[in-house]
mmCIF file of C-alpha atoms and ligand atoms in Angstrom:
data_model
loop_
_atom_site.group_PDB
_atom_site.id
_atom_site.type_symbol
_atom_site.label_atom_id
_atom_site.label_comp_id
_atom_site.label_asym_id
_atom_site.label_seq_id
_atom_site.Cartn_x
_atom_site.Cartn_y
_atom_site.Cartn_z
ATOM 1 C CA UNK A 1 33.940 67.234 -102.677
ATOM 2 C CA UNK A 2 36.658 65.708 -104.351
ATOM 3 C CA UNK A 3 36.203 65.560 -108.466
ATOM 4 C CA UNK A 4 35.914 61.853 -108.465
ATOM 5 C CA UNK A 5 32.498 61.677 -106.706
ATOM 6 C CA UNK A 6 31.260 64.192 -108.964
ATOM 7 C CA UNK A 7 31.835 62.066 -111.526
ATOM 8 C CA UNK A 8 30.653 59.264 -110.557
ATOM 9 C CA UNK A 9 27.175 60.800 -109.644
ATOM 10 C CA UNK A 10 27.037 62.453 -112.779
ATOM 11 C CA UNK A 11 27.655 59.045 -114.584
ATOM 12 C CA UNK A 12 24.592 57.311 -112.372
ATOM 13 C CA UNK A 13 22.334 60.519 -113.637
ATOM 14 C CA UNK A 14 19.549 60.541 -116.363
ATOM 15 C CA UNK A 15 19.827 62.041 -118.975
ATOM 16 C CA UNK A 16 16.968 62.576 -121.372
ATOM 17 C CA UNK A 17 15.213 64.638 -124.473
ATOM 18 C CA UNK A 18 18.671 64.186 -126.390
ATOM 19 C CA UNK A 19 16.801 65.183 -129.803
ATOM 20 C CA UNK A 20 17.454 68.202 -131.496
ATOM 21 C CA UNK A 21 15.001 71.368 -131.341
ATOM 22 C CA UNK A 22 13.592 73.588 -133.362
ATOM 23 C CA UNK A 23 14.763 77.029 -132.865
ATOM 24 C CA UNK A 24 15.233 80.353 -133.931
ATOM 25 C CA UNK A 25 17.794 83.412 -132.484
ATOM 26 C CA UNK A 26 16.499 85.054 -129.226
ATOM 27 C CA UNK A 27 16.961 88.388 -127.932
ATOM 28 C CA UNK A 28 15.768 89.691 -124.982
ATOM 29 C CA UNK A 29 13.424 92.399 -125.333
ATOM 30 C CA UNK A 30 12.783 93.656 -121.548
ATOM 31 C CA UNK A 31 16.113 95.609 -120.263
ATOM 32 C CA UNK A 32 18.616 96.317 -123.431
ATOM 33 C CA UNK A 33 21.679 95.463 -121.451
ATOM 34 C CA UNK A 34 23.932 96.196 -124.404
ATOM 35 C CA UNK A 35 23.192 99.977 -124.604
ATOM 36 C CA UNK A 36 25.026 100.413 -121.084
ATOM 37 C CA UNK A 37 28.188 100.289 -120.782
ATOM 38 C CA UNK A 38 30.314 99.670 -117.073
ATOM 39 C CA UNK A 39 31.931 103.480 -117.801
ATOM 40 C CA UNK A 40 28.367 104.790 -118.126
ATOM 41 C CA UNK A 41 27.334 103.019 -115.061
ATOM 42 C CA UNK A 42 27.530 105.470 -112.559
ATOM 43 C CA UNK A 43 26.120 108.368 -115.046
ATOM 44 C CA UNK A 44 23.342 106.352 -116.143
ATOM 45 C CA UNK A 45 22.627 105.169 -111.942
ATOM 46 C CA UNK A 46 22.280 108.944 -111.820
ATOM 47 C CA UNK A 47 20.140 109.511 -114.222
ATOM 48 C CA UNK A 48 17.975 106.877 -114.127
ATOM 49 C CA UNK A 49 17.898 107.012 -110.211
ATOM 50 C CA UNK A 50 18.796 103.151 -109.964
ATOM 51 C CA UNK A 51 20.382 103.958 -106.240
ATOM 52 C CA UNK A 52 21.524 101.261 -104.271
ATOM 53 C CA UNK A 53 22.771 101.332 -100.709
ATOM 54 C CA UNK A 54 25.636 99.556 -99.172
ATOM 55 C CA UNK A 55 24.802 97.733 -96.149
ATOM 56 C CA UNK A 56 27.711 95.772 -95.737
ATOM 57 C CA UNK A 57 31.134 94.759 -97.138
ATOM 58 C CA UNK A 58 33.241 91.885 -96.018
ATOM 59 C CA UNK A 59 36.210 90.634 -97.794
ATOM 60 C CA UNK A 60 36.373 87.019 -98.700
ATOM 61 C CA UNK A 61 38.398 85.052 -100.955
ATOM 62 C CA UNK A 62 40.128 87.920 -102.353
ATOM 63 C CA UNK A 63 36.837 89.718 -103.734
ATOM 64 C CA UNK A 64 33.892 91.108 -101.689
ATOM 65 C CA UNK A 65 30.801 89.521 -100.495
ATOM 66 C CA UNK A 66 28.333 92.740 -100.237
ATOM 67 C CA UNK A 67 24.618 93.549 -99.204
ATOM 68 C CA UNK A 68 22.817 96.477 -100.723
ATOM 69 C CA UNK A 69 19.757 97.893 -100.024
ATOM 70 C CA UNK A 70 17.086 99.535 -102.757
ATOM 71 C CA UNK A 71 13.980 101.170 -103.405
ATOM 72 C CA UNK A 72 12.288 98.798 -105.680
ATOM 73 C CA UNK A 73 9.591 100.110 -107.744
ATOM 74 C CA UNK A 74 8.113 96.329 -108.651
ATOM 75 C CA UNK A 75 7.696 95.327 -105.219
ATOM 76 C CA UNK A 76 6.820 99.297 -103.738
ATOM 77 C CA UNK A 77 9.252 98.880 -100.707
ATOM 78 C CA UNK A 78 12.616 98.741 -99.619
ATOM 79 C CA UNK A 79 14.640 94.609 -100.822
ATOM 80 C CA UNK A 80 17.380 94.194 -100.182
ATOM 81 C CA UNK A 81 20.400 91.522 -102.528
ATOM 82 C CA UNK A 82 23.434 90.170 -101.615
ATOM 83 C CA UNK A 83 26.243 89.867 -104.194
ATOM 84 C CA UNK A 84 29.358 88.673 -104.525
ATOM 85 C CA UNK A 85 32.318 90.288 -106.422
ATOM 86 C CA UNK A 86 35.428 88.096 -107.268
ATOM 87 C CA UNK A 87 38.883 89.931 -107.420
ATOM 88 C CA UNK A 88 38.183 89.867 -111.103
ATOM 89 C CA UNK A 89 35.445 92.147 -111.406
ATOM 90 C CA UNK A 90 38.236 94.841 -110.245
ATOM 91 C CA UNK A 91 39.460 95.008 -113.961
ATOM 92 C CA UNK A 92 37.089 93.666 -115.826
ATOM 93 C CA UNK A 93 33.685 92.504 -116.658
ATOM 94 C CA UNK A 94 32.580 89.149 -115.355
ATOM 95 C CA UNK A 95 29.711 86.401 -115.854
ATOM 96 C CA UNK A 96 26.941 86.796 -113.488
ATOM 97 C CA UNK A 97 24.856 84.006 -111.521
ATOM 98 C CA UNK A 98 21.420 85.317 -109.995
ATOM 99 C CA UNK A 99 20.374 82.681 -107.047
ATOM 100 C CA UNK A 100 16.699 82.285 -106.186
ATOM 101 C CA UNK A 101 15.975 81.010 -102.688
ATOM 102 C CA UNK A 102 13.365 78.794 -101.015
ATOM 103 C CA UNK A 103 10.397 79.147 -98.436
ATOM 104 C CA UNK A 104 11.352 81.322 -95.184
ATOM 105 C CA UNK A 105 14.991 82.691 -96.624
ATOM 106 C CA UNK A 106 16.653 85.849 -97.120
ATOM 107 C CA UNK A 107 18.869 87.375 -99.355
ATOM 108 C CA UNK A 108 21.281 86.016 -96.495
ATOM 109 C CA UNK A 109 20.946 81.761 -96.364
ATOM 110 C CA UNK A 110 22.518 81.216 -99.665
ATOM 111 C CA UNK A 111 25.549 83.763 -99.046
ATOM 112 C CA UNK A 112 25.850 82.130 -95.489
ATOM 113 C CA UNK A 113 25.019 78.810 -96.249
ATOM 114 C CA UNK A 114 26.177 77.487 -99.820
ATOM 115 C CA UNK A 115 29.516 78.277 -100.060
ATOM 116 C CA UNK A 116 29.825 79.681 -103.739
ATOM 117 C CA UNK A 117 32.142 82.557 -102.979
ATOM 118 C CA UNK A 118 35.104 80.296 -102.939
ATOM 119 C CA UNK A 119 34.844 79.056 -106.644
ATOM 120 C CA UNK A 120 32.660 81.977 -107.474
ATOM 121 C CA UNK A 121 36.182 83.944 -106.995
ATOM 122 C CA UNK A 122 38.203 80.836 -108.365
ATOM 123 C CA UNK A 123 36.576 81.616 -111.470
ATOM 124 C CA UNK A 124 35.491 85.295 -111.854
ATOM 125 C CA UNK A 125 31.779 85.134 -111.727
ATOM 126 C CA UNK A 126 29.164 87.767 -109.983
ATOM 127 C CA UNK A 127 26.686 85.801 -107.679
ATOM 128 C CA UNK A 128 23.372 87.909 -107.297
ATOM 129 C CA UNK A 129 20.981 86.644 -104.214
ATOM 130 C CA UNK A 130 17.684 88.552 -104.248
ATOM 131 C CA UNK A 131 15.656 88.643 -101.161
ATOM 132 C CA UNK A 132 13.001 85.830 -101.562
ATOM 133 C CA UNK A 133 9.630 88.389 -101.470
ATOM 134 C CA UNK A 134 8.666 92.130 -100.596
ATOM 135 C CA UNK A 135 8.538 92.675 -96.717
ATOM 136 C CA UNK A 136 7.369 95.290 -94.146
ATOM 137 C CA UNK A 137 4.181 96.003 -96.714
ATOM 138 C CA UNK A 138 1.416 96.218 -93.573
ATOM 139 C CA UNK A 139 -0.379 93.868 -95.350
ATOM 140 C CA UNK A 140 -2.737 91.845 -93.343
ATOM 141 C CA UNK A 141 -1.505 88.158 -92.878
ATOM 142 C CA UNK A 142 1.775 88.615 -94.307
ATOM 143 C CA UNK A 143 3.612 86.976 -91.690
ATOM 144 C CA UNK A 144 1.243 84.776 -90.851
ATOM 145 C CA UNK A 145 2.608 81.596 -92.343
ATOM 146 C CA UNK A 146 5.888 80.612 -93.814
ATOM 147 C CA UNK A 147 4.918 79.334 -97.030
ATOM 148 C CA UNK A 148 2.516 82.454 -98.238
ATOM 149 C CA UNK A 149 3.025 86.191 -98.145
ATOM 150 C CA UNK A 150 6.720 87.634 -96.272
ATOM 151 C CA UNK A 151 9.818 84.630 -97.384
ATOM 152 C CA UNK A 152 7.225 82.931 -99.749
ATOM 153 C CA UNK A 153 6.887 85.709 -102.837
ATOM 154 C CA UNK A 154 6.957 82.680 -105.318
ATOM 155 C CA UNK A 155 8.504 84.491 -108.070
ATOM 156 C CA UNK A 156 4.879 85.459 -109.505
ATOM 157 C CA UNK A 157 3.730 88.727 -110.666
ATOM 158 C CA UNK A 158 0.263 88.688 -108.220
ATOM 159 C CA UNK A 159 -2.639 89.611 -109.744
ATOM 160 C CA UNK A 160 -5.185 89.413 -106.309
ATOM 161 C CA UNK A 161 -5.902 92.064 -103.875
ATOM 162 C CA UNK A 162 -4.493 93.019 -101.239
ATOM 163 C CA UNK A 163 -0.867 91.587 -102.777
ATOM 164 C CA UNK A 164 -0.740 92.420 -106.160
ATOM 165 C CA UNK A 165 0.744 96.090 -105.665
ATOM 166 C CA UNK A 166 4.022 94.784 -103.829
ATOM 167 C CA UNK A 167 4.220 91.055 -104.828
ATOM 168 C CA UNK A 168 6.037 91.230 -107.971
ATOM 169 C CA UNK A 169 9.019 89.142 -107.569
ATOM 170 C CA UNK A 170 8.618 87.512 -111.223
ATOM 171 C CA UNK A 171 9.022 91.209 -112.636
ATOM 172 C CA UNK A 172 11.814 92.177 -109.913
ATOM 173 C CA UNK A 173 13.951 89.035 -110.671
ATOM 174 C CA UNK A 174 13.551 89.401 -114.210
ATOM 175 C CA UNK A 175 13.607 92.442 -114.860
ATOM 176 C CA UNK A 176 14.131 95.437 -112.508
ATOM 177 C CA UNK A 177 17.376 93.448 -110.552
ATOM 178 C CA UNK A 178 19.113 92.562 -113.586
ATOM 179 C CA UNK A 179 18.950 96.232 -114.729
ATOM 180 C CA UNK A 180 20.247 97.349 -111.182
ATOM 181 C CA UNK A 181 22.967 94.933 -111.414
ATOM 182 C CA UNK A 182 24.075 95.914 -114.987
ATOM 183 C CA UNK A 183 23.952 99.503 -113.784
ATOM 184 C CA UNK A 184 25.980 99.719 -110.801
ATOM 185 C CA UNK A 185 28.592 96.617 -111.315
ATOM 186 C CA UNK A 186 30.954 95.127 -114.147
ATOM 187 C CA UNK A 187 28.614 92.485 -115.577
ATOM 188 C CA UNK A 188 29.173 90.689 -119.032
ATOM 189 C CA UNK A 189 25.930 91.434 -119.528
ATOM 190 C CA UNK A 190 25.414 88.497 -122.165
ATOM 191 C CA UNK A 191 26.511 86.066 -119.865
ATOM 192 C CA UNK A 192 24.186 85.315 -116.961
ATOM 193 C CA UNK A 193 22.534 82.274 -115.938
ATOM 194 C CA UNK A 194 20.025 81.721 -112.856
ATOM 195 C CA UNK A 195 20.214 78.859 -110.373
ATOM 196 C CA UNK A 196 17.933 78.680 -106.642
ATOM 197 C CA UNK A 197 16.471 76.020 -104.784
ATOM 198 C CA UNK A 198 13.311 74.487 -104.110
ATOM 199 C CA UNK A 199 11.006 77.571 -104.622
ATOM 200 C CA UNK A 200 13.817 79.045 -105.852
ATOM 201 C CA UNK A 201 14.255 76.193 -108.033
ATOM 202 C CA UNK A 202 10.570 76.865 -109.597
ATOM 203 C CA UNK A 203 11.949 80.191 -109.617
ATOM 204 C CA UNK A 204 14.611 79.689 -111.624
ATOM 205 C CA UNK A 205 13.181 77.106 -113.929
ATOM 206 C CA UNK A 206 10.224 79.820 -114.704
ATOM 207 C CA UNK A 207 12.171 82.713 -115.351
ATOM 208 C CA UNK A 208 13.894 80.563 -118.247
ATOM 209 C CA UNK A 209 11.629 79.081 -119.583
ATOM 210 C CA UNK A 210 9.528 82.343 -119.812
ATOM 211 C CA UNK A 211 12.167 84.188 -121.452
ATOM 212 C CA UNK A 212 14.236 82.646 -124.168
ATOM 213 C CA UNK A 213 17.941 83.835 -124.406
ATOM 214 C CA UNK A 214 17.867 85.560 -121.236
ATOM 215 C CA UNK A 215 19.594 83.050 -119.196
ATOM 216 C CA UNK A 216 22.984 80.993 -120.628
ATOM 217 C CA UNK A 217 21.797 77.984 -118.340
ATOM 218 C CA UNK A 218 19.102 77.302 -115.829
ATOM 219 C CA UNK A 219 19.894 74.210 -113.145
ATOM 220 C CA UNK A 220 17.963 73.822 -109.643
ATOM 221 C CA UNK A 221 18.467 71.543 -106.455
ATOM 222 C CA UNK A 222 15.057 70.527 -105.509
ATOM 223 C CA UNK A 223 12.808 72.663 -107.265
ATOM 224 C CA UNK A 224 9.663 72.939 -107.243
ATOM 225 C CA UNK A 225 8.531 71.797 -110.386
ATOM 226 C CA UNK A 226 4.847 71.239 -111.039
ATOM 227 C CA UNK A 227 3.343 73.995 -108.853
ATOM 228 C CA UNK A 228 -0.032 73.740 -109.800
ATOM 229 C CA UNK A 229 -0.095 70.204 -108.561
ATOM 230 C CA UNK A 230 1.570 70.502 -104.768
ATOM 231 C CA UNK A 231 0.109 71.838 -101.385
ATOM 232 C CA UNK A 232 2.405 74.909 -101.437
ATOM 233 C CA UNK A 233 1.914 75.857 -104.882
ATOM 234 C CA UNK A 234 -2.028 75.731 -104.877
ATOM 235 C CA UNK A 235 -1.826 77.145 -101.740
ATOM 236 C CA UNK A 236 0.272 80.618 -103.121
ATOM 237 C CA UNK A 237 -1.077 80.733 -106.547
ATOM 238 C CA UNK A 238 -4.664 81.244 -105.145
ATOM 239 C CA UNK A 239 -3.522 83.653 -102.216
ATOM 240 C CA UNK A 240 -1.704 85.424 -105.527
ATOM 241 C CA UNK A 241 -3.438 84.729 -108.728
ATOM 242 C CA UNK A 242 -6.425 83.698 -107.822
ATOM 243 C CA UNK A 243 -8.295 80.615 -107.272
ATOM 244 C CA UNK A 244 -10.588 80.346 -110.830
ATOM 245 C CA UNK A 245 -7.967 81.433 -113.795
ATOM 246 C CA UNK A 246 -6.234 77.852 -113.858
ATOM 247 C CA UNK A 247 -4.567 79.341 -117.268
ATOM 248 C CA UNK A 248 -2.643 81.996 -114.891
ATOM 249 C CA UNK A 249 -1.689 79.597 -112.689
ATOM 250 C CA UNK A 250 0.317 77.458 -115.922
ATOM 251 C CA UNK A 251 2.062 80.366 -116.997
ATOM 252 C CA UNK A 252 3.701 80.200 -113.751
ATOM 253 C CA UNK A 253 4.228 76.339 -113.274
ATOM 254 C CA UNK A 254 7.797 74.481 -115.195
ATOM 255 C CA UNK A 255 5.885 71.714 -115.821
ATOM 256 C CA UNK A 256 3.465 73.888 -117.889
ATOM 257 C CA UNK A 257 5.633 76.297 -119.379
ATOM 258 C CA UNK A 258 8.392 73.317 -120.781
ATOM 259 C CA UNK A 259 6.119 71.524 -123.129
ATOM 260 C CA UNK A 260 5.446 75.124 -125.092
ATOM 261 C CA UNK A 261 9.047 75.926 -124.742
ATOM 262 C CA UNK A 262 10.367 76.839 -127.821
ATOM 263 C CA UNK A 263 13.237 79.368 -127.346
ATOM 264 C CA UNK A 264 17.380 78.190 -127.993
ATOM 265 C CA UNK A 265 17.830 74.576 -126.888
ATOM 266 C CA UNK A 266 18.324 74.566 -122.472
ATOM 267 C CA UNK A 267 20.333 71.947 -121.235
ATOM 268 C CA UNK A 268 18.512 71.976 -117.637
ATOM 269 C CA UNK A 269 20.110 69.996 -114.907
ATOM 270 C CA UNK A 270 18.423 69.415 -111.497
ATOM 271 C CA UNK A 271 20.043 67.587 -108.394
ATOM 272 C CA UNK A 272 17.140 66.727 -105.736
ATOM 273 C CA UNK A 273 18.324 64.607 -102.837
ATOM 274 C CA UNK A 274 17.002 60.913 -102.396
ATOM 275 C CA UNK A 275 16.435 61.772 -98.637
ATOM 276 C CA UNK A 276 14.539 64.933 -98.826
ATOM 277 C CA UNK A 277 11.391 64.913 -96.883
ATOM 278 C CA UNK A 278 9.148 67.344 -99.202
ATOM 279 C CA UNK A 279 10.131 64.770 -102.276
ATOM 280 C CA UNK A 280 7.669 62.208 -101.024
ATOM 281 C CA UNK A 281 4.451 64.060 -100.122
ATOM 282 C CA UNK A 282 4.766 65.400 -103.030
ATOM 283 C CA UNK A 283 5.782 69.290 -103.034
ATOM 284 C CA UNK A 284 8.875 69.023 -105.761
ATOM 285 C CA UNK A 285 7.728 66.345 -108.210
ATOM 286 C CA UNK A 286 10.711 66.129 -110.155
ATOM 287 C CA UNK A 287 9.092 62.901 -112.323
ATOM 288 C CA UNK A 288 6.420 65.262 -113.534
ATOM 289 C CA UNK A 289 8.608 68.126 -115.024
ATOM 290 C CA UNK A 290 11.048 65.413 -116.515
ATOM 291 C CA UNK A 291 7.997 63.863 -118.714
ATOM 292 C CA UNK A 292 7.219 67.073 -119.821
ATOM 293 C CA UNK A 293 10.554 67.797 -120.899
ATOM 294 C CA UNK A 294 11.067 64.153 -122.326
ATOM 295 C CA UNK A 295 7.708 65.088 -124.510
ATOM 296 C CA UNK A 296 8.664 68.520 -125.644
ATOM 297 C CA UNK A 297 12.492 66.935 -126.148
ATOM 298 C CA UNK A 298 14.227 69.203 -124.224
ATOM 299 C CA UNK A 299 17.211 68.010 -122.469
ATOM 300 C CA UNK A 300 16.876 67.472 -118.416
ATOM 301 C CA UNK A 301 19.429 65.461 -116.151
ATOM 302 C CA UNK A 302 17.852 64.729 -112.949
ATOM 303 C CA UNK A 303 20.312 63.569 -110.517
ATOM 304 C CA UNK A 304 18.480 61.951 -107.774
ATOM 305 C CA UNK A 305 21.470 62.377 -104.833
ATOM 306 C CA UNK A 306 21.234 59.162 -102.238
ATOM 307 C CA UNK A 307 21.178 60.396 -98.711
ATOM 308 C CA UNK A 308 20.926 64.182 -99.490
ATOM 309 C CA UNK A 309 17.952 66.176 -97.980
ATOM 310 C CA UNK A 310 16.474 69.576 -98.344
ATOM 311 C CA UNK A 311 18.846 71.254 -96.817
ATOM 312 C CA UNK A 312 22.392 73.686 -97.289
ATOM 313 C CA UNK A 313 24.510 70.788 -96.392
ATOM 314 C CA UNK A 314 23.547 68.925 -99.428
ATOM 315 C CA UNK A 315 23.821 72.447 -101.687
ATOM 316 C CA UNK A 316 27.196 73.394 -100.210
ATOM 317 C CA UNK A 317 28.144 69.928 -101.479
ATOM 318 C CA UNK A 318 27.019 70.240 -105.191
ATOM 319 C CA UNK A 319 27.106 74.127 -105.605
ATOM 320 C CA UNK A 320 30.529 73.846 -107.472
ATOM 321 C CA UNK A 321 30.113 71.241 -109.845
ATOM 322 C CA UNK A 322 26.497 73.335 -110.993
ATOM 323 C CA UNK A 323 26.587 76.165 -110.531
ATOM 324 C CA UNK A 324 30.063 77.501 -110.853
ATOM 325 C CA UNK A 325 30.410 76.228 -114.125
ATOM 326 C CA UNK A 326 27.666 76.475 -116.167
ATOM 327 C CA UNK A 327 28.011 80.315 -116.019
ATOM 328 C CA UNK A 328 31.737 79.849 -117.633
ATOM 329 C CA UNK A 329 31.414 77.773 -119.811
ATOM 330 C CA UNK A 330 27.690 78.442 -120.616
ATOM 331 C CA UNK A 331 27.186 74.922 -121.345
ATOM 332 C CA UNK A 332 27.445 72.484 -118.446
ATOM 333 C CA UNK A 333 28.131 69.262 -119.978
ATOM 334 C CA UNK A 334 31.783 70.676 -121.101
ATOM 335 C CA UNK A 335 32.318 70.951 -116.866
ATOM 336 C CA UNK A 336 30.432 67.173 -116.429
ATOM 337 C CA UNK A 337 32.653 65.483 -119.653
ATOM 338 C CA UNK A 338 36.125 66.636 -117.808
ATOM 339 C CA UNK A 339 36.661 69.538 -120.221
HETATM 340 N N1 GSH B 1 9.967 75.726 -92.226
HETATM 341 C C1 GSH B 1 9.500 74.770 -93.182
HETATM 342 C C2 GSH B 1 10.490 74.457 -94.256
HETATM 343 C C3 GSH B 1 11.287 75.614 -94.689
HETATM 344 C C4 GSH B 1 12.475 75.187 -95.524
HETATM 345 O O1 GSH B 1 12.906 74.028 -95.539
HETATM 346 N N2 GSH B 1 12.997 76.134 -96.245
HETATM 347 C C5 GSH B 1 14.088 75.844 -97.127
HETATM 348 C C6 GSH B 1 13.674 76.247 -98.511
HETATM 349 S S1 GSH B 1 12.189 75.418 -98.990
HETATM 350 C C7 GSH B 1 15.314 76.627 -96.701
HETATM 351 O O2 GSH B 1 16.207 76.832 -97.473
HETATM 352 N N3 GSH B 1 15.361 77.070 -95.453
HETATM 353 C C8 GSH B 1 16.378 77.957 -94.962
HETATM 354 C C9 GSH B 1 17.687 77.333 -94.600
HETATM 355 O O3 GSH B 1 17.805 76.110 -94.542
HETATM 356 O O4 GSH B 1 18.657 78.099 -94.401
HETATM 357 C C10 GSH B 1 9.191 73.486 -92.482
HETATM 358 O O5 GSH B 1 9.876 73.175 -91.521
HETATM 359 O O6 GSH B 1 8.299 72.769 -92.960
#
């Protein structure tokens, strides 16, 4: 995609919630990143039994695209992550970008699929693709659909029987990954941002929005973004939290979670294709989050992308211009003003 038609997409875009916030420092009181140091790493992997196995290694663009393997002890089985290493994490410590993918993926459709690697090296930044729920639990049902239990963990902690002792992929994203990643490989641990798409997306915008200061930028391509009001979100917040605590269900819903927002000001930027068929039955509603944000004046660009759909192809075209960038220079709009 040549620069040019970035541009001009990004000057068609909306952008809205331009006034200033309210807003005091954030840290980020789960994992103290700081206290490890990359010389520590392997000492503290020791002693803290954060193991990780290699599954694969294949060079590409210079750095290495890898797969690792782990016993998680949110989700109570075996997940597996891709991640990417540019040449520059050889000598030194780099930005890292954790990708949350939609309905029915792996850790492997983003790393096969979206072509990041390429600028990901370019530019010296970490990509981090999680698996997208636990798998091989025996639980009854769980691969009976693909939009509820194995490829469809939602990025909730569950709180219902019989999935609340593996489905934890809001704690595991959050929390136990980012730990394992800071452990084991030369993150600049104050610089990471999160990205995904469609569930992903909610993914991504949750995890955010839940925890101030924790991510330098959050931007989606066709997120989910009102959960509570869509087919597949009703549908896997009762399966996982339960079908009579509505207030559970906001925690875990953009929408929700935007107008109490009150952390360091986000500059969120979504792209959702004009010609994606879950925009009109109503699964992403990107209109819905974008009110919310306009009335809790947080800043939003929706770019509504004519003739994209769902699918890779339109993410392999964008994935640069988002998500490459916002992780170096922490602030997107310096990328989208031709800084
Ligand atoms: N299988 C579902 C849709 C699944 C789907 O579109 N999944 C998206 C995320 S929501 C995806 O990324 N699929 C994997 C891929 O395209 O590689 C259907 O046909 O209704």
């Amino acid at each position: 995609m040549e620069e040019s038609t970035t541009l001009s997409t990004w000057e068609e875009s909306t952008t809205l919630g331009m006034g200033e916030a309210d807003y005091t420092e954030y840290t980020w009181e789960g994992v103290d990143y700081t206290k490890y140091t990359w010389e520590e790493s392997t000492t503290l992997n020791l002693k803290n039994k954060m193991a990780v196995t290699e599954v694969s290694s294949n060079k590409m663009f210079d750095g290495l695209q890898k797969v690792f393997s782990h016993e998680s002890t949110e989700c109570k089985c075996t997940m597996k992550f891709g991640i990417y290493l540019p040449p520059q994490a050889d000598s030194k410590k780099c930005p890292v970008l954790y990708w949350l993918s939609g309905l029915t993926c792996t850790d492997q459709n983003f790393v096969t699929k979206a072509g990041a690697q390429k600028y990901a090296a370019k530019h010296g930044i970490i990509v981090v693709a999680p698996d997208t729920s636990p798998r091989g639990c025996n639980i009854a049902g769980e691969d009976d659909s693909y939009d509820f239990g194995s490829g469809a963990g939602f990025y909730v902690n569950a709180t219902q029987d019989p999935w609340k002792t593996n489905y934890r992929m809001y704690a595991y994203v959050t929390q136990e990954l980012p730990a394992l990643i800071n452990s084991n490989f030369p993150v600049d641990v104050g610089k990471q941002s999160i990205s995904g798409h469609s569930m992903g997306g909610h993914g991504a915008l949750i995890c955010a929005l839940k925890n101030p200061g924790q991510y330098k930028s959050v931007s989606a391509f066709a997120p989910i973004c009102n959960p509570i009001n869509c087919p597949w979100g009703v549908k896997a917040f009762t399966g996982y939290l339960g079908e009579e605590d509505k207030e559970a269900w906001k925690e875990y819903d953009a929408t929700c979670l935007v107008k109490k927002y009150n952390g360091p000001p986000l500059d969120i930027l979504i792209d959702q294709g004009k010609a994606d068929n879950f925009l009109a039955p109503g699964q992403l509603l990107p209109d819905n989050f974008v009110a919310a944000c306009t009335e809790s004046k947080t800043q939003v660009t929706l770019r509504m992308q004519e003739g994209y759909d769902h699918s890779y192809y339109f993410m392999a075209t964008f994935i640069f211009c988002r998500d490459m960038t916002t992780v170096i220079t922490l602030w997107p709009r310096l990328y989208f003003t031709g800084i």
